[in-house]
Amino acid sequence: MAKPPFSNDIRTLRFLAGEMTQGDLGDRVGVTRQTIAAIEQGKYSPSLEVAFRIARVFGKPLETVFQWDDAGD
Amino acid sequence: MSFREKIHWVTLVTMILAFGWYFLVYPWRIVASPAGVMATAGMLVPVTIAIIVAMTVATAFLAIRSPREVHAREDERDRGIHMRGTHFGYYPLVVGIWINIFLIFWGIGQAEQLNLMIATLVVAEIVRIGTQLYLYRRGY
């Protein structure tokens, strides 16, 4: 599978948010722990809704959580 | 590995074993005779029972081992993976049906038609489940 043309800082943001687990984040966003793991590893591109929900959990704007990779253009 | 992924593995292995046994043991020398239909019916009963029993036991075992995941709702990634698997499984299903239609015009026997339909269904299911497992492992 091709990697999505963007990266994310979810792992770092989870750590900064009191070492939140993937399962906790998944519960708050409404997806499974495996889906959070897949997003973190760049194996799955979330829908816009899930991306916004993740950003809202951390209280950050979307572009702080997900960054477009210019090399992927 | 998630509960859903484990169930997919159990389904795949069960289908390969059950229908592998069916196609290996089937009395192909009588396939063109009316007795071939009875043989198909007689062998499908144990195959069906074996699949139901294996799936029930495996699901119960896995549910006891990870009770939290049993009630986890399917999320958007699960749904996407399932749709892609069904999409890929559709192609062998259509090809098998068309082959069967042409062979019926060709004049093949009922048991041969039955076995071709069973084989089509098994291949389509293996492609469907295999695709889903691939996407769960490699990403989607």
Tab-separated table of N, CA and C in Angstrom, chain A residues 32-55:
chain	number	residue	atom	x	y	z
A	32	THR	N	-11.466	2.191	16.489
A	32	THR	CA	-10.783	1.168	17.283
A	32	THR	C	-9.314	1.555	17.538
A	33	ARG	N	-8.720	0.869	18.519
A	33	ARG	CA	-7.295	1.077	18.812
A	33	ARG	C	-6.456	0.761	17.569
A	34	GLN	N	-6.861	-0.276	16.838
A	34	GLN	CA	-6.103	-0.682	15.645
A	34	GLN	C	-6.120	0.408	14.570
A	35	THR	N	-7.235	1.124	14.487
A	35	THR	CA	-7.327	2.199	13.488
A	35	THR	C	-6.404	3.357	13.859
A	36	ILE	N	-6.349	3.689	15.154
A	36	ILE	CA	-5.406	4.744	15.590
A	36	ILE	C	-3.973	4.308	15.288
A	37	ALA	N	-3.662	3.044	15.563
A	37	ALA	CA	-2.309	2.537	15.287
A	37	ALA	C	-2.011	2.629	13.790
A	38	ALA	N	-2.988	2.279	12.960
A	38	ALA	CA	-2.785	2.326	11.502
A	38	ALA	C	-2.581	3.766	11.020
A	39	ILE	N	-3.324	4.705	11.605
A	39	ILE	CA	-3.163	6.125	11.222
A	39	ILE	C	-1.758	6.601	11.613
A	40	GLU	N	-1.343	6.269	12.833
A	40	GLU	CA	-0.013	6.696	13.310
A	40	GLU	C	1.101	6.176	12.418
A	41	GLN	N	0.934	4.940	11.952
A	41	GLN	CA	1.981	4.319	11.126
A	41	GLN	C	1.875	4.706	9.652
A	42	GLY	N	0.892	5.535	9.303
A	42	GLY	CA	0.723	5.944	7.908
A	42	GLY	C	0.158	4.834	7.041
A	43	LYS	N	-0.517	3.866	7.681
A	43	LYS	CA	-1.092	2.757	6.911
A	43	LYS	C	-2.553	3.007	6.559
A	44	TYR	N	-3.116	4.057	7.102
A	44	TYR	CA	-4.520	4.350	6.829
A	44	TYR	C	-4.745	5.858	6.830
A	45	SER	N	-5.432	6.334	5.798
A	45	SER	CA	-5.790	7.762	5.731
A	45	SER	C	-7.176	7.926	6.322
A	46	PRO	N	-7.299	8.623	7.452
A	46	PRO	CA	-8.619	8.757	8.073
A	46	PRO	C	-9.519	9.693	7.267
A	47	SER	N	-10.809	9.584	7.509
A	47	SER	CA	-11.755	10.513	6.885
A	47	SER	C	-11.521	11.899	7.497
A	48	LEU	N	-12.053	12.897	6.823
A	48	LEU	CA	-11.917	14.267	7.330
A	48	LEU	C	-12.550	14.377	8.721
A	49	GLU	N	-13.682	13.680	8.904
A	49	GLU	CA	-14.364	13.744	10.205
A	49	GLU	C	-13.484	13.189	11.324
A	50	VAL	N	-12.875	12.029	11.091
A	50	VAL	CA	-12.011	11.432	12.132
A	50	VAL	C	-10.783	12.304	12.357
A	51	ALA	N	-10.223	12.873	11.282
A	51	ALA	CA	-9.061	13.750	11.427
A	51	ALA	C	-9.409	14.946	12.329
A	52	PHE	N	-10.574	15.550	12.082
A	52	PHE	CA	-11.002	16.677	12.913
A	52	PHE	C	-11.250	16.243	14.356
A	53	ARG	N	-11.844	15.067	14.525
A	53	ARG	CA	-12.122	14.582	15.887
A	53	ARG	C	-10.820	14.373	16.664
A	54	ILE	N	-9.789	13.841	15.974
A	54	ILE	CA	-8.499	13.636	16.632
A	54	ILE	C	-7.920	14.988	17.057
A	55	ALA	N	-7.959	15.949	16.137
A	55	ALA	CA	-7.425	17.286	16.450
A	55	ALA	C	-8.171	17.907	17.626
